[in-house]
mmCIF file of C-alpha atoms in Angstrom:
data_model
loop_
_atom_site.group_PDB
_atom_site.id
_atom_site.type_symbol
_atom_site.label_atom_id
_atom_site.label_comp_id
_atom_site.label_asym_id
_atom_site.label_seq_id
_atom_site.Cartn_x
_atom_site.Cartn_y
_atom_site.Cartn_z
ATOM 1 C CA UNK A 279 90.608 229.385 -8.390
ATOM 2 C CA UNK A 280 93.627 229.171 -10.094
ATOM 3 C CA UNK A 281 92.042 230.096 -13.685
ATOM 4 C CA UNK A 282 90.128 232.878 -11.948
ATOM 5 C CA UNK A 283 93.689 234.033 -11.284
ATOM 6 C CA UNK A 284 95.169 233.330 -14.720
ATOM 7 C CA UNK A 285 91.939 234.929 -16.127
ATOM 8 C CA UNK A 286 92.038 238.215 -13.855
ATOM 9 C CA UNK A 287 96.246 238.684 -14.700
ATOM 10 C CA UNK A 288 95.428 238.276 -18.143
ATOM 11 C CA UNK A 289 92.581 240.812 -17.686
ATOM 12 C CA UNK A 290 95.426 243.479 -16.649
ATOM 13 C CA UNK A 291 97.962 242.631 -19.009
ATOM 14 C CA UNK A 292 95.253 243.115 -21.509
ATOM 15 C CA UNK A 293 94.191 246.707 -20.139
ATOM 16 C CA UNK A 294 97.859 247.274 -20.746
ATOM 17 C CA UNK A 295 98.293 246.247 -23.594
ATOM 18 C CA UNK A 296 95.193 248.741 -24.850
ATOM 19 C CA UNK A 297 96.349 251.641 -22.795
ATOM 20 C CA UNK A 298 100.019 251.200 -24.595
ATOM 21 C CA UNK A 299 98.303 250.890 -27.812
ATOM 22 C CA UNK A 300 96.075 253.993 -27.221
ATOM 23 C CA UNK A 301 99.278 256.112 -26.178
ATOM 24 C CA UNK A 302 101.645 254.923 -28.770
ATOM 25 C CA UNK A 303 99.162 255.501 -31.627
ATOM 26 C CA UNK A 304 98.161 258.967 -30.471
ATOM 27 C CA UNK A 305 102.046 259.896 -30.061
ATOM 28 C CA UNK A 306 102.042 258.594 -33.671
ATOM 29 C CA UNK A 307 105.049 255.833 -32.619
ATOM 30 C CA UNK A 308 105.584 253.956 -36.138
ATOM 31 C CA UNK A 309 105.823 250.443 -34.347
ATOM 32 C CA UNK A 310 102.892 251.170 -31.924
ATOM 33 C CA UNK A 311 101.840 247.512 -31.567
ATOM 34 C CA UNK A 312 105.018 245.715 -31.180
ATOM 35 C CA UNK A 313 106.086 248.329 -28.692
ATOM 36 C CA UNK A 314 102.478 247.345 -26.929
ATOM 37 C CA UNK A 315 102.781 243.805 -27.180
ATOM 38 C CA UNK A 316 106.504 243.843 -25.206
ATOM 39 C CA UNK A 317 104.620 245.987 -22.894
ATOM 40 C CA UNK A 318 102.153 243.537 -21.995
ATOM 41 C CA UNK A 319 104.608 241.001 -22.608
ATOM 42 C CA UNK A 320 106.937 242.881 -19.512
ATOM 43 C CA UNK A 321 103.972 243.718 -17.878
ATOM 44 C CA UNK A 322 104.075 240.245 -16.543
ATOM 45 C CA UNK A 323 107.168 240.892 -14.447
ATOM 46 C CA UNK A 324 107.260 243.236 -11.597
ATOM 47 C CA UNK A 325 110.602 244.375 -11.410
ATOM 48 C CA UNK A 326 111.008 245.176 -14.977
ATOM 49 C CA UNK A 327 107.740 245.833 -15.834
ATOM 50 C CA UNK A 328 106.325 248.779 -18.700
ATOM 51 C CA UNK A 329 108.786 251.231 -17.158
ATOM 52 C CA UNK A 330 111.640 249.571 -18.949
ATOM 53 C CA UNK A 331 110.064 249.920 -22.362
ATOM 54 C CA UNK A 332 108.918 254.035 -21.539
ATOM 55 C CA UNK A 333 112.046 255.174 -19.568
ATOM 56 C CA UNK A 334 113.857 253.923 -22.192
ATOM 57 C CA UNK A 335 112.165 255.362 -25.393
ATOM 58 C CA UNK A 336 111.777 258.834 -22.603
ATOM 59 C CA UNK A 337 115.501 258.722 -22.301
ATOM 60 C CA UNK A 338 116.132 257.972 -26.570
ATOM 61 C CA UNK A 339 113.576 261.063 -26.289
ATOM 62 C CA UNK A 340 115.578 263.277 -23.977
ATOM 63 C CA UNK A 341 118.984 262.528 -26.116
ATOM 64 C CA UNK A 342 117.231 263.775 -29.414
ATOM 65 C CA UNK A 343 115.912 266.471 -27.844
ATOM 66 C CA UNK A 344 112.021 266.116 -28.050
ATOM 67 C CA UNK A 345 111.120 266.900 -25.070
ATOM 68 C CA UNK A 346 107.389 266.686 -25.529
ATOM 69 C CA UNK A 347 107.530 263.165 -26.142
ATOM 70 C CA UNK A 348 109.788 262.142 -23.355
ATOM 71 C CA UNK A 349 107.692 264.131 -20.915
ATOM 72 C CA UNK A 350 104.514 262.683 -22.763
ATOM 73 C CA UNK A 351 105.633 259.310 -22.355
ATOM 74 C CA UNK A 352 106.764 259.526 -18.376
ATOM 75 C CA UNK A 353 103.127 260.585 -17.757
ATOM 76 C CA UNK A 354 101.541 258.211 -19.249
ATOM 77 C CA UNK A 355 103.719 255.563 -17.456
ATOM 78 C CA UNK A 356 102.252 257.561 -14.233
ATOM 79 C CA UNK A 357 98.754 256.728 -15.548
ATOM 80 C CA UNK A 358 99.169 253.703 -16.320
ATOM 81 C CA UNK A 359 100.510 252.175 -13.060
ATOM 82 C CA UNK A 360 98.453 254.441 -11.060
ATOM 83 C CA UNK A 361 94.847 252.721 -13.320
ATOM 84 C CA UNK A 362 96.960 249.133 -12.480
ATOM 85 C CA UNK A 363 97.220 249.995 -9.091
ATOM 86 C CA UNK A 364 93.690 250.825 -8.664
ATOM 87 C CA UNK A 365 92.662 248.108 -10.834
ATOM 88 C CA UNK A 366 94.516 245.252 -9.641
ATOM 89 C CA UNK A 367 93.728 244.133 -6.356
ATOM 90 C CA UNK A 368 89.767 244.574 -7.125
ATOM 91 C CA UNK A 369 89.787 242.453 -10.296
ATOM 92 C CA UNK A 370 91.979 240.007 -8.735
ATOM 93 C CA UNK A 371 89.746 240.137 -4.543
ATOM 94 C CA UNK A 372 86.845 239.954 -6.768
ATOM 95 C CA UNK A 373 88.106 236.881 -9.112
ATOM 96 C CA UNK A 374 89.075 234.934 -5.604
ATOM 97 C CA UNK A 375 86.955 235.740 -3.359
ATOM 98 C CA UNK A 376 89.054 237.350 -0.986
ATOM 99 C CA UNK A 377 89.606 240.996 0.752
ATOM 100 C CA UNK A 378 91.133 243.607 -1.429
ATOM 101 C CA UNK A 379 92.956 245.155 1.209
ATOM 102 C CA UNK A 380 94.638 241.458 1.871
ATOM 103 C CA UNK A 381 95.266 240.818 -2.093
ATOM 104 C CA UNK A 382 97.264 243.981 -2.071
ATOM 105 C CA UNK A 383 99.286 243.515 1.379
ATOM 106 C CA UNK A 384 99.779 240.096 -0.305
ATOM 107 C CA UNK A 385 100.992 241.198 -3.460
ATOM 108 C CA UNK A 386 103.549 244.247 -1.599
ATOM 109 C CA UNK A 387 104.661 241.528 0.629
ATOM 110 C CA UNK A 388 105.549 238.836 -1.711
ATOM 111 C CA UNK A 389 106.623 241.404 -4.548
ATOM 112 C CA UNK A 390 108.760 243.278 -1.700
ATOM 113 C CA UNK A 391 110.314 239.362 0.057
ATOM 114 C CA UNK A 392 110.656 237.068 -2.976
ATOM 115 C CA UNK A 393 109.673 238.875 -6.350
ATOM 116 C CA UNK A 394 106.797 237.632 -8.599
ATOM 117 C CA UNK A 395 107.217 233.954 -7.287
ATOM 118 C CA UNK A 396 106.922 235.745 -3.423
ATOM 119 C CA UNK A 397 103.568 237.428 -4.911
ATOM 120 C CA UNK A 398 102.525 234.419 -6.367
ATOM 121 C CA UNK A 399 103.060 232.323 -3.385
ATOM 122 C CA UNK A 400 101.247 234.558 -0.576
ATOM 123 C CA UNK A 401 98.422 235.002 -2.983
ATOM 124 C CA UNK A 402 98.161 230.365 -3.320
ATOM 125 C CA UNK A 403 98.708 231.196 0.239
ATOM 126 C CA UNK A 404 95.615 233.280 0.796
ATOM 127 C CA UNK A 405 93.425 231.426 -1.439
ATOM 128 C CA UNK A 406 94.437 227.551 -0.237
ATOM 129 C CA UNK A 407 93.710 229.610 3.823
ATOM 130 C CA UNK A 408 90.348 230.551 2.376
ATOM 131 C CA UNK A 409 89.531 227.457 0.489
ATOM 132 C CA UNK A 410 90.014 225.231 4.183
ATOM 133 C CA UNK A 411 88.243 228.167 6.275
ATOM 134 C CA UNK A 412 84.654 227.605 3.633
#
């Protein structure tokens, strides 16, 4: 179970990574993949997460004025975390084996107590409860 977990997290960061790709290319950003790869790279963390990357290029944005990116680039976060947040506790119920509604409570409640190691744990939690009940 836990490479189904490692499998399904590197699933999202993945569809991250591509989504940041697609954006950056199309907004003609001259270091499109290396801004994708820290993406994915950040993507990992769920404090930090992509927002640090496109606030801060939507704030450079703002300062020089082009408005059309900075908006362009703060709706496209919007997208992204809204496809993550859709995505994520389906790929990662279906990967397990468990409830979707549970995976996400999990991952709020863990994110919300401890972080990415609170996530972490409920989710072991969840899985190691479900692995006794078969």
């Amino acid at each position: 179970m836990l490479v189904n977990y490692l499998k399904s997290y590197s699933i999202l960061v993945s569809l991250t990574f591509i989504e940041s790709f697609i954006a950056f290319t199309s907004l003609k950003f001259n270091y499109a993949l290396l801004l994708s790869l820290l993406c994915a790279f950040l993507d990992i963390f769920p404090i930090l997460g992509i927002g640090l990357v496109y606030f801060s290029l939507a704030a450079y944005f703002l300062l020089v004025k082009n408005y059309y990116i900075a908006i362009a680039l703060v709706i496209i976060y919007i997208i992204i975390t809204i496809i993550r947040q859709i995505v994520e506790p389906k790929l990662v119920s279906s990967t397990l084996g468990l409830n979707p509604i549970f995976v996400l409570a999990s991952i709020y409640i863990g994110v919300k107590a401890y972080g990415f190691l609170g996530m972490l744990y409920l989710l072991f939690l969840m899985v190691f409860y479900n692995i006794l009940k078969k």
